[in-house]
mmCIF file of C-alpha atoms and ligand atoms in Angstrom:
data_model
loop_
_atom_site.group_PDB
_atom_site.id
_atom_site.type_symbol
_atom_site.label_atom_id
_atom_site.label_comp_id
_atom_site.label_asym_id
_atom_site.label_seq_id
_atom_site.Cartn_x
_atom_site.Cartn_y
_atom_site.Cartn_z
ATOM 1 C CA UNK A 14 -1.445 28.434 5.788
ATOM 2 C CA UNK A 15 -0.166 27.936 9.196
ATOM 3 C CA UNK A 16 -0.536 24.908 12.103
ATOM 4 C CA UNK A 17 -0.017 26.456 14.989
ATOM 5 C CA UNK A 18 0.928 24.204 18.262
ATOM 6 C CA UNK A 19 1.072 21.272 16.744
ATOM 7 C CA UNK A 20 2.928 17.776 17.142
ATOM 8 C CA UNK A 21 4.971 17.422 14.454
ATOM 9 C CA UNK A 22 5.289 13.401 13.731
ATOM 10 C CA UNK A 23 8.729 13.438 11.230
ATOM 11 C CA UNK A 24 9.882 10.134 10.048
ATOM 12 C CA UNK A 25 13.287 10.917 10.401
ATOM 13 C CA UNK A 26 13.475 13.993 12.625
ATOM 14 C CA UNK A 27 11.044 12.492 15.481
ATOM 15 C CA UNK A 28 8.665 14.122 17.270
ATOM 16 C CA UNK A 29 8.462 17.678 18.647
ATOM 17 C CA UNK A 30 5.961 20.348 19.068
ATOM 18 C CA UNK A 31 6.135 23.694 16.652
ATOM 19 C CA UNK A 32 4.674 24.808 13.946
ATOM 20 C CA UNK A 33 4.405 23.951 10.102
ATOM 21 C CA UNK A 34 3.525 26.776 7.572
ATOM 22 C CA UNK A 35 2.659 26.148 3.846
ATOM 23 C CA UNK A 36 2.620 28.449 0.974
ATOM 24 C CA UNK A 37 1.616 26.508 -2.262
ATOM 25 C CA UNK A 38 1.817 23.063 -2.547
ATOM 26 C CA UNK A 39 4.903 22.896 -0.384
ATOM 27 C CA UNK A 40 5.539 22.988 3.390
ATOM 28 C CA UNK A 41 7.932 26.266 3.378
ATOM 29 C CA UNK A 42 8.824 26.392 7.229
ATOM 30 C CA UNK A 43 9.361 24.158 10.356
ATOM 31 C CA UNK A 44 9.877 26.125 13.369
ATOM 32 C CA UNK A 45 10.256 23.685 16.648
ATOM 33 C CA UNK A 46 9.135 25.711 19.366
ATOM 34 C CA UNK A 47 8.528 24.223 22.672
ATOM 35 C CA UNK A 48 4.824 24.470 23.494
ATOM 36 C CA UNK A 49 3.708 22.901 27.042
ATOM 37 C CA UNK A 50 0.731 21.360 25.466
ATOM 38 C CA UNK A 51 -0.672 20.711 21.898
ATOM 39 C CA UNK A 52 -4.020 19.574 20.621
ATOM 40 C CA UNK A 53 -3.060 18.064 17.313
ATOM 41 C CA UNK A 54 -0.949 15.810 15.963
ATOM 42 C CA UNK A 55 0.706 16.870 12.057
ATOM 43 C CA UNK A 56 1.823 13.757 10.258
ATOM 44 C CA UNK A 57 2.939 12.940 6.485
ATOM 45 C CA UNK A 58 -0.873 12.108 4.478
ATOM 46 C CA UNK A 59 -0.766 8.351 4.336
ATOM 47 C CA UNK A 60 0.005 6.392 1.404
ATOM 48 C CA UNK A 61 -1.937 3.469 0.184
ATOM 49 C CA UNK A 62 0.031 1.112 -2.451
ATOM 50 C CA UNK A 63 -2.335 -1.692 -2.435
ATOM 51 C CA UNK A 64 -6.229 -1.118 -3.126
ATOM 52 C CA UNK A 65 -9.067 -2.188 -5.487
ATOM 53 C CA UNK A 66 -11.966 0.213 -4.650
ATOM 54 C CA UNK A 67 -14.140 1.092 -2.228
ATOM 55 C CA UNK A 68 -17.201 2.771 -1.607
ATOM 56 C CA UNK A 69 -19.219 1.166 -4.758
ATOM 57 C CA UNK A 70 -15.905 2.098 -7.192
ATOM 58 C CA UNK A 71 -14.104 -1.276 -8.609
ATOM 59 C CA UNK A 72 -10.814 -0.769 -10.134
ATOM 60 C CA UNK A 73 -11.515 -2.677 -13.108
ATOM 61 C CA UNK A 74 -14.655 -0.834 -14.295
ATOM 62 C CA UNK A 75 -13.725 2.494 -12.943
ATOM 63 C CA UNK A 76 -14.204 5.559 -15.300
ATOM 64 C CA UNK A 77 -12.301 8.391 -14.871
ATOM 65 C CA UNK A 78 -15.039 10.260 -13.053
ATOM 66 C CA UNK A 79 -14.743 6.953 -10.671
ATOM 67 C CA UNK A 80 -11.029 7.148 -10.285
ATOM 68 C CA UNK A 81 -11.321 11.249 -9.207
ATOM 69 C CA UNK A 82 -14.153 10.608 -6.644
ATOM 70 C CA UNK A 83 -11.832 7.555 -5.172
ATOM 71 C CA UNK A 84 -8.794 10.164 -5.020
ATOM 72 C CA UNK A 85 -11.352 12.507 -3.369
ATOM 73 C CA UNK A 86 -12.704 9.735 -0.821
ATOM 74 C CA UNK A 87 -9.745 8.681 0.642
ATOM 75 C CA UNK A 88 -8.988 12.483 1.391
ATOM 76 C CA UNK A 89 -11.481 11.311 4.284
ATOM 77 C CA UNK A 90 -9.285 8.473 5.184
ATOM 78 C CA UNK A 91 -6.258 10.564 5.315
ATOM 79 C CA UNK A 92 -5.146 9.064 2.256
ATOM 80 C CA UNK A 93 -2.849 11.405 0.142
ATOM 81 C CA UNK A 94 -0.996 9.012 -2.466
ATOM 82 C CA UNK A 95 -2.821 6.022 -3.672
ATOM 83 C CA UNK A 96 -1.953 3.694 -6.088
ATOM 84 C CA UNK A 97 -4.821 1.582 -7.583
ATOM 85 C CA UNK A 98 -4.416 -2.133 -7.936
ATOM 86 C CA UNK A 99 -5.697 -4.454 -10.888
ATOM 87 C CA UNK A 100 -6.423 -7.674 -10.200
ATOM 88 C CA UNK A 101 -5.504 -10.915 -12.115
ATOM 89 C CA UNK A 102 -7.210 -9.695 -15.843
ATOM 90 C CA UNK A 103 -6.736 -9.981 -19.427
ATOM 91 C CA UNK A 104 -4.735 -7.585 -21.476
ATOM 92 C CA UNK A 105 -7.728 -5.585 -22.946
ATOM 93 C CA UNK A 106 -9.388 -5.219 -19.302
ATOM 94 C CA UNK A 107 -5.665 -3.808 -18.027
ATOM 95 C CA UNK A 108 -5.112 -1.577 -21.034
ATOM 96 C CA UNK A 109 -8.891 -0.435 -20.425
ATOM 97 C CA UNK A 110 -7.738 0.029 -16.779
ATOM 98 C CA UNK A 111 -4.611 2.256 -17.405
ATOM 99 C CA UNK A 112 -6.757 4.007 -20.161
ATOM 100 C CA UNK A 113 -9.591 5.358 -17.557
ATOM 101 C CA UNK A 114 -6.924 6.389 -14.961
ATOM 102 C CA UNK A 115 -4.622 8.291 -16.907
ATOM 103 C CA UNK A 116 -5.351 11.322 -16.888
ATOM 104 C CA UNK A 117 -6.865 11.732 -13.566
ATOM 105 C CA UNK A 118 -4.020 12.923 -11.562
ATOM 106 C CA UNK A 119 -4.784 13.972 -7.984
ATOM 107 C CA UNK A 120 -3.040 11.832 -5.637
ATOM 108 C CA UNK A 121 -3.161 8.936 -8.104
ATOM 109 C CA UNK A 122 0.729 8.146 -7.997
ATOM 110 C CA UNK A 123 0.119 5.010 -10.662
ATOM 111 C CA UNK A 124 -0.344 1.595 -10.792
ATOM 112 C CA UNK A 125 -0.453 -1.355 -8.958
ATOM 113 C CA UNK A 126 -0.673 -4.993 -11.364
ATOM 114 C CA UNK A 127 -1.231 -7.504 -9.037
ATOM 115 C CA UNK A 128 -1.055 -10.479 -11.417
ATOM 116 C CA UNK A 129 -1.569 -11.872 -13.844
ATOM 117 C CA UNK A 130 1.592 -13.438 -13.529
ATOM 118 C CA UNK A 131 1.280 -15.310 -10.273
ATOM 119 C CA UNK A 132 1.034 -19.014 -8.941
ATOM 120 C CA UNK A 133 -2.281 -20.981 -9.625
ATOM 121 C CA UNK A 134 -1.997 -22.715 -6.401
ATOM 122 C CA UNK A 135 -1.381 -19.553 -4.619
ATOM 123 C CA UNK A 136 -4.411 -17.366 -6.424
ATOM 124 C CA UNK A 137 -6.317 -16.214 -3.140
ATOM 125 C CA UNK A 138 -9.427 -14.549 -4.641
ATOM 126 C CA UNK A 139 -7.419 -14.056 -8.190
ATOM 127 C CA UNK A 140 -9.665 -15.105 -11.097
ATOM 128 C CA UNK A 141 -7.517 -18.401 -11.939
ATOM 129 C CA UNK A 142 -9.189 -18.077 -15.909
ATOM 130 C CA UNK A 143 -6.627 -15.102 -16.258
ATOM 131 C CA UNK A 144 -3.525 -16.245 -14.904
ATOM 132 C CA UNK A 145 -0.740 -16.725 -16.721
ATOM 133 C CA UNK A 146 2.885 -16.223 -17.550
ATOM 134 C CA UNK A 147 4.575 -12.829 -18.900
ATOM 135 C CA UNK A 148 5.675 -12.359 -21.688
ATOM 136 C CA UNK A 149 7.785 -9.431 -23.211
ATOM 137 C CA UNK A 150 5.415 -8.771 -25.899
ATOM 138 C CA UNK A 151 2.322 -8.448 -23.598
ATOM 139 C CA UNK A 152 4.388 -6.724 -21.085
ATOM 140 C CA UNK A 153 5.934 -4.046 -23.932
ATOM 141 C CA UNK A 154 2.074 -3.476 -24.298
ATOM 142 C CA UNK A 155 0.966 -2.964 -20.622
ATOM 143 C CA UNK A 156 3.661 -1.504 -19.115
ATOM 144 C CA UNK A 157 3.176 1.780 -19.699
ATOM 145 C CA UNK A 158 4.679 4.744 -18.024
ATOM 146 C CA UNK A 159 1.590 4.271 -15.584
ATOM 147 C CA UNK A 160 2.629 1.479 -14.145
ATOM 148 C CA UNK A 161 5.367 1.500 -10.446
ATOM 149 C CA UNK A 162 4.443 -1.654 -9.344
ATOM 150 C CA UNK A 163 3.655 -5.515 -10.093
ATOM 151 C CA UNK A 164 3.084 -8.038 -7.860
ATOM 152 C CA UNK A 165 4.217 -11.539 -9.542
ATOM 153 C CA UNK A 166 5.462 -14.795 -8.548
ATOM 154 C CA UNK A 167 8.494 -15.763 -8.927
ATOM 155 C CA UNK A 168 8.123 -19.392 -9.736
ATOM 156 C CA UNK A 169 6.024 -18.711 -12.565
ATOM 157 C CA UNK A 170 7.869 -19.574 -15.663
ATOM 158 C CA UNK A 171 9.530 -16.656 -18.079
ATOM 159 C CA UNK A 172 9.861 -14.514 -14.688
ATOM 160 C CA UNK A 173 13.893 -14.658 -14.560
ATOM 161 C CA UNK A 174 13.701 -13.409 -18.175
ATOM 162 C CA UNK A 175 11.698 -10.376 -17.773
ATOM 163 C CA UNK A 176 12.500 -8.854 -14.540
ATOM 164 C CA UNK A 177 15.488 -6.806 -15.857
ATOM 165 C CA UNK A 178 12.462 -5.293 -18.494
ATOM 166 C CA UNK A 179 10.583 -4.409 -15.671
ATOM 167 C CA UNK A 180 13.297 -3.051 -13.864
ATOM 168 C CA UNK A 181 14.790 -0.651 -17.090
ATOM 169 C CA UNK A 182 10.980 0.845 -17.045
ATOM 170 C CA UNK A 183 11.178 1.449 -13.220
ATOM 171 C CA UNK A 184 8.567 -0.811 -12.125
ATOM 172 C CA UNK A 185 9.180 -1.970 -8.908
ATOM 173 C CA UNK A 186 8.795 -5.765 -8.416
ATOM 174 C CA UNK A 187 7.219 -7.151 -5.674
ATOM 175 C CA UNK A 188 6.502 -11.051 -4.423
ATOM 176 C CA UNK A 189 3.307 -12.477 -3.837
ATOM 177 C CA UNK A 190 0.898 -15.120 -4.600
ATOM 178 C CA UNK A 191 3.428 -17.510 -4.706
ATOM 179 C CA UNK A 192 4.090 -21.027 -3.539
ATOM 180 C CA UNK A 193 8.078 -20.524 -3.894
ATOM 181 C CA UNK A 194 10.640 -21.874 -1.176
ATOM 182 C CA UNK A 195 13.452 -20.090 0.682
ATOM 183 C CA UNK A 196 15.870 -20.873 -2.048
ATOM 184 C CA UNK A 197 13.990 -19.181 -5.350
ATOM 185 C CA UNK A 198 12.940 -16.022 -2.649
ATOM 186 C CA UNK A 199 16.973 -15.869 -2.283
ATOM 187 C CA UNK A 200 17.312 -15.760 -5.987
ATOM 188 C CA UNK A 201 15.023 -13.080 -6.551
ATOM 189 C CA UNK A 202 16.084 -10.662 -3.580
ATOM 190 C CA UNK A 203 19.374 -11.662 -5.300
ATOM 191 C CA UNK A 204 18.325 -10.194 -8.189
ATOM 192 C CA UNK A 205 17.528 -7.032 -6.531
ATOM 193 C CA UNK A 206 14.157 -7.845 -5.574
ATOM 194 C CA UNK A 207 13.279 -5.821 -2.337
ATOM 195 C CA UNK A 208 9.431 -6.410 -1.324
ATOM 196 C CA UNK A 209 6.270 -8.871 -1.189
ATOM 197 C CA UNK A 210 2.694 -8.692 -1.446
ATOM 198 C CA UNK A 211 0.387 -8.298 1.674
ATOM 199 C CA UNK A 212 2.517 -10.616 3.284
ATOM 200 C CA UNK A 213 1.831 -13.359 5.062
ATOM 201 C CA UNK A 214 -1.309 -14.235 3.054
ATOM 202 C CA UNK A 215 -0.688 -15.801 -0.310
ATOM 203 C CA UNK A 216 2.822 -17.442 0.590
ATOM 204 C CA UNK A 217 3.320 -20.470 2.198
ATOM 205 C CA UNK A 218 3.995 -20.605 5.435
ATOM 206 C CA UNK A 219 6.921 -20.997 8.216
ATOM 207 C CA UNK A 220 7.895 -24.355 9.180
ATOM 208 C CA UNK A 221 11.195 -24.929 11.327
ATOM 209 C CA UNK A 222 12.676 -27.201 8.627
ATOM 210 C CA UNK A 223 11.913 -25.414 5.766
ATOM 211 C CA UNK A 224 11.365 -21.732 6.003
ATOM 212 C CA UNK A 225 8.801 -20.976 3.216
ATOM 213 C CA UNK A 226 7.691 -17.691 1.677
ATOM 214 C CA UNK A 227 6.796 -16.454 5.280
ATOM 215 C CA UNK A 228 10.136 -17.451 6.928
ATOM 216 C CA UNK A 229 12.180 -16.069 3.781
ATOM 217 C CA UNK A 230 10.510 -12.982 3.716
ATOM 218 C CA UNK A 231 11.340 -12.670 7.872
ATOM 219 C CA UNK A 232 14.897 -13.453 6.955
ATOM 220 C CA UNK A 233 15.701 -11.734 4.484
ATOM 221 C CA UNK A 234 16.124 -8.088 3.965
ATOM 222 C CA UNK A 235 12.838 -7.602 2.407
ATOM 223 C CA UNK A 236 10.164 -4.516 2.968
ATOM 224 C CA UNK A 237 6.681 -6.198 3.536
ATOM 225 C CA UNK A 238 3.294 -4.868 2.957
ATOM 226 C CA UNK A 239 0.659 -5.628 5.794
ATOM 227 C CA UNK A 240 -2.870 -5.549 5.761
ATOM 228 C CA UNK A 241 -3.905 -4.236 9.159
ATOM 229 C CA UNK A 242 -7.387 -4.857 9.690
ATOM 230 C CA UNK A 243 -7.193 -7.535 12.642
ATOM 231 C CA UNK A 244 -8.727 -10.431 9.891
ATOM 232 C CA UNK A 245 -6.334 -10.962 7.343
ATOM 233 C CA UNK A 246 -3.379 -10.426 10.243
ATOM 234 C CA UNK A 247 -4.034 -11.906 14.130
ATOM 235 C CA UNK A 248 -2.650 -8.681 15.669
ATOM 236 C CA UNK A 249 0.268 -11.089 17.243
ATOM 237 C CA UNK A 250 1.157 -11.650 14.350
ATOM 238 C CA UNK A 251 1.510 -8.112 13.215
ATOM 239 C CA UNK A 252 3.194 -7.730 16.469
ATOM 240 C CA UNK A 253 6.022 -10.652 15.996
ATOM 241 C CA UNK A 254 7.107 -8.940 12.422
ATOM 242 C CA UNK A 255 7.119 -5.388 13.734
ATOM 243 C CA UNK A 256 9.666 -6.844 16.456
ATOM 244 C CA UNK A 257 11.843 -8.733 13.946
ATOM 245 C CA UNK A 258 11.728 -6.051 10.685
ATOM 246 C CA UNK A 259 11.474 -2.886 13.089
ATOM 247 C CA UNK A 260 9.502 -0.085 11.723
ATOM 248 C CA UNK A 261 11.846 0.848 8.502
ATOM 249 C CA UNK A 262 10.414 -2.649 7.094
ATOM 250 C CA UNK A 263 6.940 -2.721 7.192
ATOM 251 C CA UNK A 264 4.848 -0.750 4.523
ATOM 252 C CA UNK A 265 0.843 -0.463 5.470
ATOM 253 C CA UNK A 266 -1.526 -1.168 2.875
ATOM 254 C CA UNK A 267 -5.749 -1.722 2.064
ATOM 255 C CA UNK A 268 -6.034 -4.203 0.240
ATOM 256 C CA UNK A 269 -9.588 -2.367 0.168
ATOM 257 C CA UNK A 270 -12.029 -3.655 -2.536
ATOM 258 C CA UNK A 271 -15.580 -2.172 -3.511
ATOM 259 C CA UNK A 272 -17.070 -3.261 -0.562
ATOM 260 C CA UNK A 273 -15.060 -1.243 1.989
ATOM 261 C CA UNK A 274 -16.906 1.770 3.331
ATOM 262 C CA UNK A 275 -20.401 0.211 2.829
ATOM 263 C CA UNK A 276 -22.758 -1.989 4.387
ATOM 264 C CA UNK A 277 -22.432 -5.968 4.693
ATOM 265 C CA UNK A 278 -23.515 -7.311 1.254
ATOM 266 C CA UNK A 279 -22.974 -8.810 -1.998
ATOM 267 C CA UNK A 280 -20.472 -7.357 -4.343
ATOM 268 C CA UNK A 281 -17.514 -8.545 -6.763
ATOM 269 C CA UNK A 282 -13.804 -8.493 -7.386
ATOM 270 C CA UNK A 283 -12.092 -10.104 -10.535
ATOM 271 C CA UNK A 284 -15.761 -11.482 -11.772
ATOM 272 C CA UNK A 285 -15.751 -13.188 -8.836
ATOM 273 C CA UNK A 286 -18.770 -12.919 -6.156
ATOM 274 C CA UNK A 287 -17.299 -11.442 -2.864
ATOM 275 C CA UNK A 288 -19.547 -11.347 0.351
ATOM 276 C CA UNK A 289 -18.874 -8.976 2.923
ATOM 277 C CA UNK A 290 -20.094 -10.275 6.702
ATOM 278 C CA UNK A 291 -19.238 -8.415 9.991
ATOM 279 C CA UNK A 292 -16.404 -6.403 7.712
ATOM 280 C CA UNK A 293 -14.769 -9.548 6.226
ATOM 281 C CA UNK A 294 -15.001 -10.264 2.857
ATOM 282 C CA UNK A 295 -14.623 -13.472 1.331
ATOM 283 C CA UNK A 296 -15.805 -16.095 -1.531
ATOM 284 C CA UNK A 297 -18.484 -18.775 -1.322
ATOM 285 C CA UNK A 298 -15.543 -21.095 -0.344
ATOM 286 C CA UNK A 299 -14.481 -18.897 2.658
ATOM 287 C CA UNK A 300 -11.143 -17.954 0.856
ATOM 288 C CA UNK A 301 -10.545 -14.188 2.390
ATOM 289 C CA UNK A 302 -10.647 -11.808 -0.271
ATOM 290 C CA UNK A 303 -9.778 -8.374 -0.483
ATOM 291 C CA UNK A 304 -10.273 -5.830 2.469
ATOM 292 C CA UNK A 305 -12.793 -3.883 3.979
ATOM 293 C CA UNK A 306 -10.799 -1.468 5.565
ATOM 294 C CA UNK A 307 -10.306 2.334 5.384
ATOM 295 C CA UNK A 308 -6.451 3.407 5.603
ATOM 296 C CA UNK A 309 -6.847 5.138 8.944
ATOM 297 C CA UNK A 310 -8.154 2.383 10.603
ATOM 298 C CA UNK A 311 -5.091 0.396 9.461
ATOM 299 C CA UNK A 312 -2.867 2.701 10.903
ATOM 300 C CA UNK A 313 -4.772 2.896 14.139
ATOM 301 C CA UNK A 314 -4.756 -0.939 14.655
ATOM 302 C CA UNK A 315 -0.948 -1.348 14.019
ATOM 303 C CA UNK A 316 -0.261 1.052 16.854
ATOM 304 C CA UNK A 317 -2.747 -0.415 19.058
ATOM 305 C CA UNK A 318 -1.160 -4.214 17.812
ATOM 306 C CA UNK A 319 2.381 -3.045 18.256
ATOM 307 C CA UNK A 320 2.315 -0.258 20.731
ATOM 308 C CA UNK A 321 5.226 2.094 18.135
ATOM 309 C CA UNK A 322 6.580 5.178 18.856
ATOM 310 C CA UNK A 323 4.253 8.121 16.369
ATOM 311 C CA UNK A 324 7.459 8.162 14.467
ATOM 312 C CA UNK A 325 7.623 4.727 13.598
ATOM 313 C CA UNK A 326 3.671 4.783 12.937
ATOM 314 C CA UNK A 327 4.752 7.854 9.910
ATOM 315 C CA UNK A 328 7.000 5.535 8.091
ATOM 316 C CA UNK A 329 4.993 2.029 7.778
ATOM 317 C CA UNK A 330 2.037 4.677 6.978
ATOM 318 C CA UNK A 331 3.602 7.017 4.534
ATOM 319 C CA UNK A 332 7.452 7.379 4.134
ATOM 320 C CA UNK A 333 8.315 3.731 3.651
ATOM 321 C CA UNK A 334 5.837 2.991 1.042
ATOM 322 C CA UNK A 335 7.073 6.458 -0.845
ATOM 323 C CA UNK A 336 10.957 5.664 -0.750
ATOM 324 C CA UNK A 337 10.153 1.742 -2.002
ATOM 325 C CA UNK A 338 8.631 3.497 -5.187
ATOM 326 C CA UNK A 339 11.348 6.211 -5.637
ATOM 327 C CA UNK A 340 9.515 9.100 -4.664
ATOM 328 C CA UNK A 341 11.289 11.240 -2.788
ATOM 329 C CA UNK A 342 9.527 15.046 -2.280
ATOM 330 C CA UNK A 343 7.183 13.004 -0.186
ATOM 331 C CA UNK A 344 6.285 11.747 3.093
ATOM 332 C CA UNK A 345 8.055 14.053 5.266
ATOM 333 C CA UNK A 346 7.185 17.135 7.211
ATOM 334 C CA UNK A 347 10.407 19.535 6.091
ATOM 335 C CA UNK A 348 10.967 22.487 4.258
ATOM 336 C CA UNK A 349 10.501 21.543 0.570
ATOM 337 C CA UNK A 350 8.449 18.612 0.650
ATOM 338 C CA UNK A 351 5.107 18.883 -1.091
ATOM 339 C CA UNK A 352 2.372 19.713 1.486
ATOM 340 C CA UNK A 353 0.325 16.723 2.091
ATOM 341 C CA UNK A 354 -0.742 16.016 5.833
ATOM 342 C CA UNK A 355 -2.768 14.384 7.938
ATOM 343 C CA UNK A 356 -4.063 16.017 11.006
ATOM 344 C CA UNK A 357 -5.309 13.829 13.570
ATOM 345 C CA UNK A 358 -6.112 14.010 17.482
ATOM 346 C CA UNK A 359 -4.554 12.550 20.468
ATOM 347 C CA UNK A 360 -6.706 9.097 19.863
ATOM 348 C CA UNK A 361 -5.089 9.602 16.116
ATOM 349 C CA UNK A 362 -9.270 10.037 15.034
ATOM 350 C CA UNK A 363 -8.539 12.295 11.630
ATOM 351 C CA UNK A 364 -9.324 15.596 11.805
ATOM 352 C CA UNK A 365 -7.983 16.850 8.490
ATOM 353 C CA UNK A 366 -6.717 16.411 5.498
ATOM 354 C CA UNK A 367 -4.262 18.876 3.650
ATOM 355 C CA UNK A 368 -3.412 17.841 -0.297
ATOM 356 C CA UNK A 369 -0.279 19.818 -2.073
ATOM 357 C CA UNK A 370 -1.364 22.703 0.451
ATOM 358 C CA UNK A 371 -4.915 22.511 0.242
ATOM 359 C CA UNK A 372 -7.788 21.699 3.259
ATOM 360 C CA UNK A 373 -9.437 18.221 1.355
ATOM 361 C CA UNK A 374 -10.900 16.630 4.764
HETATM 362 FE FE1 LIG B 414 -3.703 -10.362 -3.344
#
């Protein structure tokens, strides 16, 4: 396969038209050629490390058939790697979770736990009858290779003591749901602790004299996920972090539930009953939870809130989210690199989809 004319959107090489050609499941050749004018734009597929469903599918009930016609819908989205996301669950309805989605491959790069291990006061839309504190003989049972990410808290007690676990099975820890101060963030980005949750929801917030989960997360070298669907986010405030972190920083994310990509309604998340009203979803107390957004409407907003260069729009949608995790043959567009694209138009509307070297979308 060949694109022909095309905008090539690298992450690290910039922007310049040429042409891309694929053989496989890899991109084989880059030629920069200068054309005068292009109609598409070739990017790296996007990357989504936070999401619970969508379209009708719910993480926690999905079957495998479920989990292969997610991987298959966000091909329309322009999603190529995906990691589902539990929520806050016991240890049967996690195992059950890892169980349905092993095997299902696709762009299915693992999974996300976010919780149980997290801060009551801090839940969100987490069921609070399932949080608790780790353990290493629960987490010896549900770690499994599966898992490349856990959102915890770092207050919670026993979480000094089992972060070096986590870390010797590659899991990558990130903050969230957490009521901790500037001083315990310090202690765990000490401890090698590089990212948070869908900040700045679920953390306290930034006061002048004491700098809370919002400020700490600002200050210190952390990468931090952001939910980009205008609700969750005022798009200054997506703005404001884009101009302190710059683009290397910033990681976009879903947060999508089983509501997003249908009709306003009734649905749930956790065993909890989630409305959805003019695209926001929340709980009969008005607590946001979860998303209704689609990934490439995320992407869209943060360069309409932030006004990036295209190469700065590739990593927070793709290459920065792939490095966090450790993998590395993805998220560029360079000889080598697995094949997965996103073609979009000049208004960044998707226009295809190409998986390991296949037309998807
Ligand atoms: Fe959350």
């Amino acid at each position: 396969m060949k694109l022909e004319k095309v905008l090539i959107v690298d992450p690290i090489k910039g922007e310049f038209t040429g042409d891309v050609e694929i053989e496989g499941k890899k991109i084989t050749k880059v030629s920069v050629k200068d054309y005068y004018s292009y109609d598409n734009i070739v990017m790296p597929g996007f990357v989504d490390v936070h999401t619970h469903g969508q379209k009708g599918i719910n993480v926690m009930d999905a079957s495998s058939e479920d989990f292969k016609k997610w991987a298959e819908n966000n091909f329309s989205y322009g999603v190529t790697s995906f990691i589902p996301s539990t929520v806050s669950a016991s240890k049967d309805q996690i195992l059950k979770v890892l169980e349905n989605s092993k095997d299902v491959g696709l762009s299915i790069e693992g999974i996300h736990l976010e919780g149980p291990f997290i801060s009551l006061e801090k839940k969100g839309a987490q069921n609070p009858q399932y949080i608790r504190k780790p353990t290493i003989e629960e987490l010896e049972e549900i770690i499994t290779e599966q898992v490349k990410l856990i959102t915890m808290a770092p207050e919670v007690e026993n979480f000094f003591d089992v972060i070096d676990y986590l870390k010797e099975k590659n899991v990558v820890i990130s903050l969230g749901h957490t009521n901790a101060d500037f001083n315990l963030f310090k202690k765990a980005f000490q401890s090698g602790i590089n990212r948070i949750t869908h900040f700045s929801n679920a953390l306290t917030p930034l006061h002048h004299r004491n700098i809370g989960g919002t400020g700490s997360a600002l200050y210190l070298d952390f990468h931090l996920e952001m939910i980009c669907d205008g609700i969750h986010l005022s798009r200054e405030f997506v703005d404001l972090t884009y101009q302190i972190k710059g683009s290397d920083k910033i990681i976009l994310i879903t947060d999508s539930f089983e509501g997003a990509a249908l009709e306003d309604g009734h649905y749930k998340l956790g065993g909890l009953d989630v409305t959805v009203k003019d695209a926001k979803a929340f709980l009969a107390d008005g607590t946001i939870a979860s998303s209704t957004l689609v990934f490439n409407e995320g992407v869209k907003n943060f360069k309409k809130f932030t006004n990036c260069s295209l190469q700065e729009l590739a990593k927070v949608s793709s290459y920065n989210a792939l490095r966090n995790l450790n993998i590395l043959n993805k998220g560029r567009i360079e000889t080598g690199y697995v094949a997965n694209l996103v073609i979009l138009d000049k208004n960044l509307d998707l226009v295809q989809t190409i998986f390991e070297g296949r037309r998807v979308f």
